Amino acid sequence: MITCHDNSRAMPEWCHEDGEVHKYLPDDVTGRLDMWHHRLARANPIGLSDDQWVGQRTGDEGDGDGGSRHGDDGTGPFATATTDDDGNPQWVFDPATTGGAFAFPFNELWTSPLRNFVDDTAEDLGPNAPNPVGIDYADAIAMGYEPSEGDTVPRRRLRMGEGSRGDITAFGTTFTASAGDPLFGRWDSNIQRQLDTGNGDDTALADGNIYNIAFSVHTGMVTVRDHHVSWSYTMSLNGGDADFQAVKIDGTGTGTLPDFSDTDQFPVMDLNLFLPGITSYEFLIGENAGLEYIDPATGNAVDQSHAGSAGMLDQGLGCRDCHTAASSETFDPPNAGGFNGGAMEALAGQRGGVNTPTPLPPG
Ligand code: HEC
């Protein structure tokens, strides 16, 4: 899991035309993985999550554009705005819902409270309802909107999801800003879904079974593999031995949330998350030696030889024999033959030398 492919999305061998190659399942996985995608900054303001699934890259059913992450059937909780031939946005704010504003100035990007808008299915959803509404650009012009340079509107218009894609809610999710900076803080994420939704693209959960689950956290405005993942764990639903024992409680998704601070009833489990796909497997084992990629940020060629590859292949050394995790750690190789190659904290960002998205292959 700490390696990825040279042709994973945004790796050097990847081309945009390849589509979103970003999930590789083991060959013996025949079904789908259910993916509960709670986008806190996106649909959470209207109390909804997104519902997706992951399939094999080859032979996928799905939307056919080559990716391996797909939306469930139905419509998700947002629509993405287009621009017209003149570059005008599809929607701007309805001033009747914003105290008069059709848009906000770009330099208020971090401070404007106008972070999202909704269509008429979602005006009353979420903890901050009534929500600002997005109306057609042409209607806004007819109402007297005079656009000026720097006017900014959200990229997505939120809406009530429909069908299987709309069957996860996110009631009770909260953000508590840390002292001194309203944009940093702590999320408490709550999502709800029926154990068995009856939809073919959802995994039905039933008493007595054990399921494989894993978690990921995407934070810091990153994309593709720059997020944190957990190992895979097991979860039991009133069943046998598993890492997580799910607790059955009365009530429905829209009801009052249980008191999760009651750690007797809801024992806390801490998970360590880590960055996956730090570098490609080919780079690590030395297969990329001699290759050069051009880092688009600097225009410089980046060398692809990993000084640890021979130690790994010939001496059976592992990462810990030549790297610490943090720079502050004392270097203490478990096996003879290792030497200090540096801390992953500093090296991981280099990613085999190419550290910006979508590097260009030579020529
Ligand atoms: C035998 C020693 C050795 C082993 C084992 C080893 N490395 Fe390295 N690694 C090095 C050295 C030395 C460097 C710094 C010079 C270089 O880039 O080759 C390095 C550099 C790196 C870099 C930075 C790449 C760059 O562009 O500079 C990453 C990432 C990395 N190693 C990951 C790993 C991982 C993950 C493992 C285990 C799977 C591992 N290494 C095992 C010696 C080792």
CSV table of C-alpha atoms and ligand atoms in Angstrom, one decimal:
chain,number,residue,atom,x,y,z
A,1,MET,CA,0.0,0.0,0.0
A,2,ILE,CA,2.9,2.4,0.3
A,3,THR,CA,3.6,1.9,-3.4
A,4,CYS,CA,1.6,2.8,-6.5
A,5,HIS,CA,2.0,2.4,-10.2
A,6,ASP,CA,4.0,4.6,-12.6
A,7,ASN,CA,0.8,5.0,-14.5
A,8,SER,CA,-1.5,5.7,-11.6
A,9,ARG,CA,-3.3,9.0,-12.0
A,10,ALA,CA,-0.9,11.9,-11.7
A,11,MET,CA,2.2,9.6,-11.8
A,12,PRO,CA,4.8,10.1,-14.6
A,13,GLU,CA,3.5,7.5,-17.0
A,14,TRP,CA,-0.1,8.6,-16.7
A,15,CYS,CA,-1.8,10.5,-19.5
A,16,HIS,CA,-5.1,12.4,-19.1
A,17,GLU,CA,-6.6,10.2,-21.9
A,18,ASP,CA,-6.1,7.2,-19.7
A,19,GLY,CA,-8.9,8.3,-17.5
A,20,GLU,CA,-8.9,8.1,-13.7
A,21,VAL,CA,-6.7,5.1,-13.2
A,22,HIS,CA,-6.6,5.3,-9.4
A,23,LYS,CA,-7.8,2.1,-7.9
A,24,TYR,CA,-6.3,-1.3,-8.3
A,25,LEU,CA,-8.1,-4.2,-6.7
A,26,PRO,CA,-6.5,-7.7,-6.3
A,27,ASP,CA,-7.4,-9.9,-9.2
A,28,ASP,CA,-9.5,-12.2,-7.1
A,29,VAL,CA,-11.9,-9.5,-6.1
A,30,THR,CA,-14.9,-10.1,-8.3
A,31,GLY,CA,-17.5,-7.9,-6.8
A,32,ARG,CA,-17.7,-4.3,-5.9
A,33,LEU,CA,-16.5,-2.4,-2.9
A,34,ASP,CA,-19.1,-0.1,-1.4
A,35,MET,CA,-17.7,3.4,-0.9
A,36,TRP,CA,-19.4,5.8,1.5
A,37,HIS,CA,-18.0,9.1,0.5
A,38,HIS,CA,-18.8,11.8,3.0
A,39,ARG,CA,-17.6,15.0,1.4
A,40,LEU,CA,-17.7,17.3,4.4
A,41,ALA,CA,-17.0,20.5,2.4
A,42,ARG,CA,-19.4,19.7,-0.3
A,43,ALA,CA,-22.8,18.1,0.5
A,44,ASN,CA,-22.5,18.1,4.2
A,45,PRO,CA,-24.0,21.6,4.5
A,46,ILE,CA,-27.3,20.0,3.4
A,47,GLY,CA,-26.8,17.0,5.6
A,48,LEU,CA,-26.1,14.5,2.8
A,49,SER,CA,-23.3,12.2,1.9
A,50,ASP,CA,-22.4,10.7,-1.5
A,51,ASP,CA,-22.7,7.0,-2.2
A,52,GLN,CA,-20.3,5.4,-4.6
A,53,TRP,CA,-18.6,2.1,-5.4
A,54,VAL,CA,-15.2,0.8,-6.6
A,55,GLY,CA,-14.8,-1.9,-9.2
A,56,GLN,CA,-12.1,-3.6,-11.1
A,57,ARG,CA,-10.5,-1.3,-13.7
A,58,THR,CA,-11.0,-3.9,-16.4
A,59,GLY,CA,-14.4,-5.2,-17.2
A,60,ASP,CA,-16.1,-2.6,-15.1
A,61,GLU,CA,-19.8,-2.0,-15.5
A,62,GLY,CA,-20.2,1.6,-14.7
A,63,ASP,CA,-20.0,4.8,-16.5
A,64,GLY,CA,-17.5,3.6,-19.1
A,65,ASP,CA,-15.0,6.4,-18.8
A,66,GLY,CA,-12.2,4.2,-17.7
A,67,GLY,CA,-12.3,5.0,-14.0
A,68,SER,CA,-12.7,2.6,-11.3
A,69,ARG,CA,-14.7,4.7,-8.8
A,70,HIS,CA,-18.3,5.2,-9.8
A,71,GLY,CA,-21.4,6.9,-8.5
A,72,ASP,CA,-24.3,4.6,-7.5
A,73,ASP,CA,-27.4,4.7,-9.6
A,74,GLY,CA,-29.4,7.8,-9.3
A,75,THR,CA,-28.2,11.4,-8.8
A,76,GLY,CA,-25.7,12.6,-6.3
A,77,PRO,CA,-26.2,15.5,-3.9
A,78,PHE,CA,-24.6,18.1,-6.1
A,79,ALA,CA,-24.4,19.3,-9.8
A,80,THR,CA,-21.3,20.8,-11.3
A,81,ALA,CA,-21.6,24.1,-13.0
A,82,THR,CA,-20.6,24.6,-16.6
A,83,THR,CA,-19.7,27.9,-18.2
A,84,ASP,CA,-21.3,29.2,-21.4
A,85,ASP,CA,-19.4,30.3,-24.6
A,86,ASP,CA,-18.7,33.7,-23.1
A,87,GLY,CA,-17.3,32.2,-19.9
A,88,ASN,CA,-20.3,33.1,-17.8
A,89,PRO,CA,-21.2,30.7,-15.0
A,90,GLN,CA,-24.3,28.5,-15.2
A,91,TRP,CA,-25.7,29.7,-11.8
A,92,VAL,CA,-25.2,32.7,-9.5
A,93,PHE,CA,-26.7,33.5,-6.1
A,94,ASP,CA,-30.4,34.4,-5.9
A,95,PRO,CA,-30.0,37.8,-4.1
A,96,ALA,CA,-33.3,37.2,-2.3
A,97,THR,CA,-31.5,34.5,-0.3
A,98,THR,CA,-28.2,36.3,0.3
A,99,GLY,CA,-29.1,39.7,1.5
A,100,GLY,CA,-28.7,41.1,-2.0
A,101,ALA,CA,-25.5,39.5,-3.4
A,102,PHE,CA,-25.4,37.7,-6.8
A,103,ALA,CA,-21.8,36.8,-6.1
A,104,PHE,CA,-19.0,37.6,-3.7
A,105,PRO,CA,-15.6,39.1,-4.5
A,106,PHE,CA,-12.7,36.6,-5.1
A,107,ASN,CA,-10.6,38.2,-2.4
A,108,GLU,CA,-13.3,37.1,0.2
A,109,LEU,CA,-12.8,33.5,-0.8
A,110,TRP,CA,-11.8,32.5,2.7
A,111,THR,CA,-14.0,34.8,4.6
A,112,SER,CA,-17.3,35.0,2.7
A,113,PRO,CA,-20.1,33.0,4.4
A,114,LEU,CA,-21.4,32.3,0.9
A,115,ARG,CA,-19.7,28.9,0.5
A,116,ASN,CA,-22.4,27.0,-1.3
A,117,PHE,CA,-25.8,27.3,-3.0
A,118,VAL,CA,-28.6,24.9,-3.6
A,119,ASP,CA,-31.4,24.2,-6.1
A,120,ASP,CA,-35.1,24.3,-5.1
A,121,THR,CA,-35.0,20.7,-3.8
A,122,ALA,CA,-32.5,21.5,-1.0
A,123,GLU,CA,-33.5,25.0,0.2
A,124,ASP,CA,-34.6,23.6,3.5
A,125,LEU,CA,-32.1,20.8,4.1
A,126,GLY,CA,-29.3,20.9,6.6
A,127,PRO,CA,-28.5,22.8,9.8
A,128,ASN,CA,-28.2,26.2,8.3
A,129,ALA,CA,-31.4,26.2,6.2
A,130,PRO,CA,-32.8,28.2,4.6
A,131,ASN,CA,-29.8,28.0,2.3
A,132,PRO,CA,-28.6,30.4,-0.4
A,133,VAL,CA,-30.1,29.4,-3.7
A,134,GLY,CA,-28.3,29.3,-7.1
A,135,ILE,CA,-30.4,30.7,-10.0
A,136,ASP,CA,-29.7,30.7,-13.8
A,137,TYR,CA,-27.3,33.3,-14.9
A,138,ALA,CA,-29.7,34.6,-17.5
A,139,ASP,CA,-32.4,35.1,-14.8
A,140,ALA,CA,-29.9,37.0,-12.7
A,141,ILE,CA,-29.1,39.3,-15.6
A,142,ALA,CA,-32.8,39.9,-16.2
A,143,MET,CA,-33.0,40.9,-12.5
A,144,GLY,CA,-30.4,43.5,-13.0
A,145,TYR,CA,-27.2,41.7,-12.1
A,146,GLU,CA,-24.1,43.5,-13.5
A,147,PRO,CA,-21.2,41.1,-13.3
A,148,SER,CA,-17.8,42.6,-12.5
A,149,GLU,CA,-14.3,41.1,-12.6
A,150,GLY,CA,-13.6,38.9,-9.6
A,151,ASP,CA,-17.2,37.9,-9.0
A,152,THR,CA,-17.1,34.4,-7.4
A,153,VAL,CA,-19.8,31.8,-7.1
A,154,PRO,CA,-19.6,28.1,-6.0
A,155,ARG,CA,-18.6,25.5,-8.5
A,156,ARG,CA,-21.3,23.1,-7.3
A,157,ARG,CA,-25.0,23.5,-6.7
A,158,LEU,CA,-26.3,21.2,-4.0
A,159,ARG,CA,-29.5,19.3,-4.4
A,160,MET,CA,-31.4,16.4,-2.9
A,161,GLY,CA,-29.8,13.2,-4.1
A,162,GLU,CA,-32.0,10.6,-5.7
A,163,GLY,CA,-32.0,6.8,-5.9
A,164,SER,CA,-29.2,4.6,-4.6
A,165,ARG,CA,-26.7,7.5,-4.9
A,166,GLY,CA,-28.8,9.5,-2.5
A,167,ASP,CA,-29.3,7.0,0.3
A,168,ILE,CA,-26.6,8.1,2.8
A,169,THR,CA,-27.4,11.1,5.1
A,170,ALA,CA,-25.0,13.0,7.3
A,171,PHE,CA,-27.1,14.3,10.1
A,172,GLY,CA,-25.3,15.6,13.2
A,173,THR,CA,-22.0,16.2,11.6
A,174,THR,CA,-20.3,19.1,13.3
A,175,PHE,CA,-17.2,21.3,12.8
A,176,THR,CA,-15.6,22.9,15.8
A,177,ALA,CA,-13.1,25.6,14.8
A,178,SER,CA,-9.9,25.7,16.7
A,179,ALA,CA,-9.1,28.8,18.6
A,180,GLY,CA,-7.5,31.5,16.5
A,181,ASP,CA,-8.3,30.1,13.1
A,182,PRO,CA,-11.9,29.5,11.9
A,183,LEU,CA,-10.7,27.4,9.0
A,184,PHE,CA,-8.9,24.8,11.1
A,185,GLY,CA,-10.5,22.6,13.6
A,186,ARG,CA,-12.2,19.3,14.3
A,187,TRP,CA,-14.8,17.4,12.4
A,188,ASP,CA,-17.2,15.0,14.0
A,189,SER,CA,-18.5,13.0,11.1
A,190,ASN,CA,-21.8,11.2,11.4
A,191,ILE,CA,-23.4,9.3,8.5
A,192,GLN,CA,-26.5,7.1,8.3
A,193,ARG,CA,-27.6,4.4,5.9
A,194,GLN,CA,-30.0,1.6,6.1
A,195,LEU,CA,-28.3,-1.8,6.8
A,196,ASP,CA,-29.9,-3.1,3.6
A,197,THR,CA,-30.9,-0.4,1.2
A,198,GLY,CA,-32.3,-2.9,-1.3
A,199,ASN,CA,-30.0,-1.4,-4.0
A,200,GLY,CA,-27.7,-3.7,-6.0
A,201,ASP,CA,-24.8,-1.3,-5.8
A,202,ASP,CA,-24.8,-1.2,-2.0
A,203,THR,CA,-23.4,-3.9,0.2
A,204,ALA,CA,-26.3,-5.2,2.4
A,205,LEU,CA,-25.2,-5.5,6.0
A,206,ALA,CA,-26.8,-8.3,8.0
A,207,ASP,CA,-26.6,-9.6,11.5
A,208,GLY,CA,-24.0,-12.3,12.2
A,209,ASN,CA,-21.7,-11.3,9.4
A,210,ILE,CA,-18.1,-10.0,9.3
A,211,TYR,CA,-17.1,-7.3,6.8
A,212,ASN,CA,-13.9,-5.8,5.7
A,213,ILE,CA,-13.7,-2.1,6.2
A,214,ALA,CA,-11.2,0.7,5.7
A,215,PHE,CA,-11.1,4.4,6.3
A,216,SER,CA,-9.6,7.3,4.5
A,217,VAL,CA,-9.3,11.0,5.3
A,218,HIS,CA,-8.8,13.6,2.6
A,219,THR,CA,-7.7,17.0,4.0
A,220,GLY,CA,-5.6,20.0,3.1
A,221,MET,CA,-7.0,20.6,-0.4
A,222,VAL,CA,-5.2,17.6,-1.9
A,223,THR,CA,-6.2,15.3,-4.7
A,224,VAL,CA,-5.5,11.8,-6.2
A,225,ARG,CA,-3.4,9.7,-3.8
A,226,ASP,CA,-2.4,12.6,-1.5
A,227,HIS,CA,-4.8,11.5,1.3
A,228,HIS,CA,-4.5,9.3,4.4
A,229,VAL,CA,-5.7,5.7,4.5
A,230,SER,CA,-6.0,3.1,7.2
A,231,TRP,CA,-5.2,-0.6,7.0
A,232,SER,CA,-8.0,-2.9,6.3
A,233,TYR,CA,-10.0,-3.9,9.4
A,234,THR,CA,-12.9,-6.2,10.1
A,235,MET,CA,-16.3,-5.2,11.5
A,236,SER,CA,-18.7,-7.6,13.0
A,237,LEU,CA,-22.4,-6.9,13.2
A,238,ASN,CA,-23.6,-8.9,16.2
A,239,GLY,CA,-21.3,-11.6,15.0
A,240,GLY,CA,-17.9,-13.1,15.8
A,241,ASP,CA,-14.4,-11.8,16.4
A,242,ALA,CA,-13.6,-8.6,14.5
A,243,ASP,CA,-11.6,-5.5,15.1
A,244,PHE,CA,-14.8,-3.4,15.3
A,245,GLN,CA,-17.9,-4.6,17.1
A,246,ALA,CA,-20.8,-2.6,15.7
A,247,VAL,CA,-23.2,-1.5,18.4
A,248,LYS,CA,-26.9,-1.8,17.7
A,249,ILE,CA,-29.1,1.0,18.9
A,250,ASP,CA,-32.7,2.0,18.5
A,251,GLY,CA,-33.9,4.8,16.3
A,252,THR,CA,-33.6,6.0,12.7
A,253,GLY,CA,-31.1,8.0,10.8
A,254,THR,CA,-33.0,11.3,11.2
A,255,GLY,CA,-33.6,10.8,15.0
A,256,THR,CA,-31.6,12.2,17.8
A,257,LEU,CA,-28.0,11.0,17.7
A,258,PRO,CA,-26.7,8.7,20.5
A,259,ASP,CA,-24.3,10.1,23.0
A,260,PHE,CA,-21.1,9.0,21.5
A,261,SER,CA,-19.2,10.4,24.4
A,262,ASP,CA,-20.5,7.5,26.4
A,263,THR,CA,-17.4,5.4,25.8
A,264,ASP,CA,-18.8,2.4,27.8
A,265,GLN,CA,-21.5,1.9,25.2
A,266,PHE,CA,-19.4,3.2,22.3
A,267,PRO,CA,-15.8,2.2,23.0
A,268,VAL,CA,-13.3,4.4,21.2
A,269,MET,CA,-11.0,2.9,18.6
A,270,ASP,CA,-8.0,4.9,17.5
A,271,LEU,CA,-6.7,4.3,14.0
A,272,ASN,CA,-3.4,5.3,12.6
A,273,LEU,CA,-3.6,6.6,9.0
A,274,PHE,CA,-0.8,6.9,6.6
A,275,LEU,CA,-0.1,8.2,3.1
A,276,PRO,CA,-0.5,5.5,0.4
A,277,GLY,CA,1.3,5.3,-2.9
A,278,ILE,CA,4.3,7.3,-1.7
A,279,THR,CA,6.3,6.2,-4.7
A,280,SER,CA,5.9,3.7,-7.5
A,281,TYR,CA,6.9,0.1,-7.1
A,282,GLU,CA,9.0,0.4,-10.2
A,283,PHE,CA,11.0,3.3,-8.7
A,284,LEU,CA,11.5,1.4,-5.4
A,285,ILE,CA,12.9,-1.7,-6.9
A,286,GLY,CA,15.1,0.1,-9.4
A,287,GLU,CA,13.2,-0.6,-12.6
A,288,ASN,CA,13.0,3.1,-13.3
A,289,ALA,CA,16.8,3.6,-13.1
A,290,GLY,CA,17.9,5.5,-16.2
A,291,LEU,CA,14.5,7.0,-16.8
A,292,GLU,CA,14.1,10.7,-16.6
A,293,TYR,CA,10.9,12.6,-16.0
A,294,ILE,CA,10.5,16.3,-16.4
A,295,ASP,CA,9.1,17.9,-13.3
A,296,PRO,CA,6.6,20.4,-14.7
A,297,ALA,CA,7.0,22.8,-11.8
A,298,THR,CA,10.7,23.3,-12.3
A,299,GLY,CA,11.3,22.0,-15.8
A,300,ASN,CA,14.2,19.9,-14.4
A,301,ALA,CA,14.8,16.3,-15.3
A,302,VAL,CA,14.4,14.1,-12.2
A,303,ASP,CA,16.5,11.0,-11.7
A,304,GLN,CA,14.7,7.8,-11.1
A,305,SER,CA,17.2,5.7,-9.3
A,306,HIS,CA,16.4,4.6,-5.7
A,307,ALA,CA,19.6,4.0,-3.8
A,308,GLY,CA,17.9,1.4,-1.7
A,309,SER,CA,16.8,-0.9,-4.5
A,310,ALA,CA,19.7,-3.3,-4.4
A,311,GLY,CA,19.5,-3.5,-0.6
A,312,MET,CA,15.9,-4.4,-0.9
A,313,LEU,CA,16.2,-7.0,-3.7
A,314,ASP,CA,19.6,-8.6,-2.9
A,315,GLN,CA,19.8,-8.3,0.9
A,316,GLY,CA,16.1,-8.4,1.7
A,317,LEU,CA,16.2,-5.1,3.5
A,318,GLY,CA,13.0,-3.2,4.3
A,319,CYS,CA,12.2,0.5,4.5
A,320,ARG,CA,12.9,0.6,8.2
A,321,ASP,CA,16.5,-0.6,7.6
A,322,CYS,CA,17.3,2.7,5.7
A,323,HIS,CA,14.6,5.1,6.7
A,324,THR,CA,13.0,6.5,9.8
A,325,ALA,CA,9.4,7.9,9.7
A,326,ALA,CA,10.1,11.2,11.3
A,327,SER,CA,13.2,13.3,11.1
A,328,SER,CA,13.3,13.5,14.9
A,329,GLU,CA,13.5,9.7,15.2
A,330,THR,CA,16.8,8.0,16.1
A,331,PHE,CA,17.9,5.8,13.2
A,332,ASP,CA,18.0,2.2,14.4
A,333,PRO,CA,18.0,-0.4,11.6
A,334,PRO,CA,16.4,-3.7,12.5
A,335,ASN,CA,18.7,-5.6,10.1
A,336,ALA,CA,22.4,-5.5,9.4
A,337,GLY,CA,23.4,-3.8,6.2
A,338,GLY,CA,21.0,-1.0,6.5
A,339,PHE,CA,22.2,2.6,6.4
A,340,ASN,CA,20.5,5.9,7.0
A,341,GLY,CA,18.8,7.0,3.8
A,342,GLY,CA,16.8,9.8,5.4
A,343,ALA,CA,13.4,10.3,7.0
A,344,MET,CA,10.2,9.5,5.1
A,345,GLU,CA,8.7,12.7,6.5
A,346,ALA,CA,11.1,14.6,4.3
A,347,LEU,CA,11.5,12.0,1.4
A,348,ALA,CA,7.9,11.0,0.9
A,349,GLY,CA,7.1,14.3,-0.6
A,350,GLN,CA,9.7,13.7,-3.3
A,351,ARG,CA,7.8,10.8,-4.7
A,352,GLY,CA,10.7,9.5,-6.7
A,353,GLY,CA,11.6,13.0,-7.6
A,354,VAL,CA,8.4,14.1,-9.2
A,355,ASN,CA,6.3,15.9,-6.7
A,356,THR,CA,3.8,17.9,-8.7
A,357,PRO,CA,0.6,16.5,-10.3
A,358,THR,CA,0.6,15.2,-13.8
A,359,PRO,CA,4.3,15.2,-14.7
A,360,LEU,CA,5.2,15.0,-18.4
A,361,PRO,CA,6.8,11.9,-19.8
A,362,PRO,CA,9.9,12.6,-21.9
A,363,GLY,CA,9.4,13.5,-25.6
B,1,HEC,C1,19.2,-0.2,1.5
B,1,HEC,C2,18.7,1.1,1.9
B,1,HEC,C3,17.3,1.5,1.5
B,1,HEC,C4,16.1,0.7,1.6
B,1,HEC,C5,16.0,-0.7,2.1
B,1,HEC,C6,15.0,1.6,1.2
B,1,HEC,N1,15.5,2.8,0.9
B,1,HEC,FE1,14.5,4.4,0.2
B,1,HEC,N2,16.1,5.4,-0.1
B,1,HEC,C7,17.4,5.0,0.3
B,1,HEC,C8,18.3,6.1,0.0
B,1,HEC,C9,19.8,6.1,0.3
B,1,HEC,C10,17.6,7.2,-0.5
B,1,HEC,C11,18.0,8.6,-0.9
B,1,HEC,C12,18.7,8.6,-2.2
B,1,HEC,C13,17.8,8.2,-3.3
B,1,HEC,O1,16.9,9.0,-3.7
B,1,HEC,O2,18.0,7.1,-3.8
B,1,HEC,C14,16.2,6.7,-0.6
B,1,HEC,C15,15.2,7.5,-1.1
B,1,HEC,C16,13.8,7.2,-0.9
B,1,HEC,C17,12.7,8.0,-1.3
B,1,HEC,C18,12.9,9.4,-1.9
B,1,HEC,C19,12.9,9.4,-3.4
B,1,HEC,C20,13.6,10.5,-4.0
B,1,HEC,O3,13.1,11.0,-5.0
B,1,HEC,O4,14.6,11.0,-3.5
B,1,HEC,C21,11.6,7.3,-1.1
B,1,HEC,C22,10.2,7.8,-1.3
B,1,HEC,C23,12.0,6.0,-0.5
B,1,HEC,N3,13.4,6.0,-0.5
B,1,HEC,C24,11.1,5.1,-0.1
B,1,HEC,C25,11.5,3.8,0.4
B,1,HEC,C26,10.5,2.8,0.8
B,1,HEC,C27,9.0,3.0,0.8
B,1,HEC,C28,11.2,1.7,1.1
B,1,HEC,C29,10.7,0.4,1.5
B,1,HEC,C30,9.8,-0.3,0.7
B,1,HEC,C31,12.7,2.1,1.0
B,1,HEC,N4,12.8,3.4,0.5
B,1,HEC,C32,13.7,1.2,1.2
B,1,HEC,C33,17.7,3.8,0.8
B,1,HEC,C34,16.9,2.8,1.0
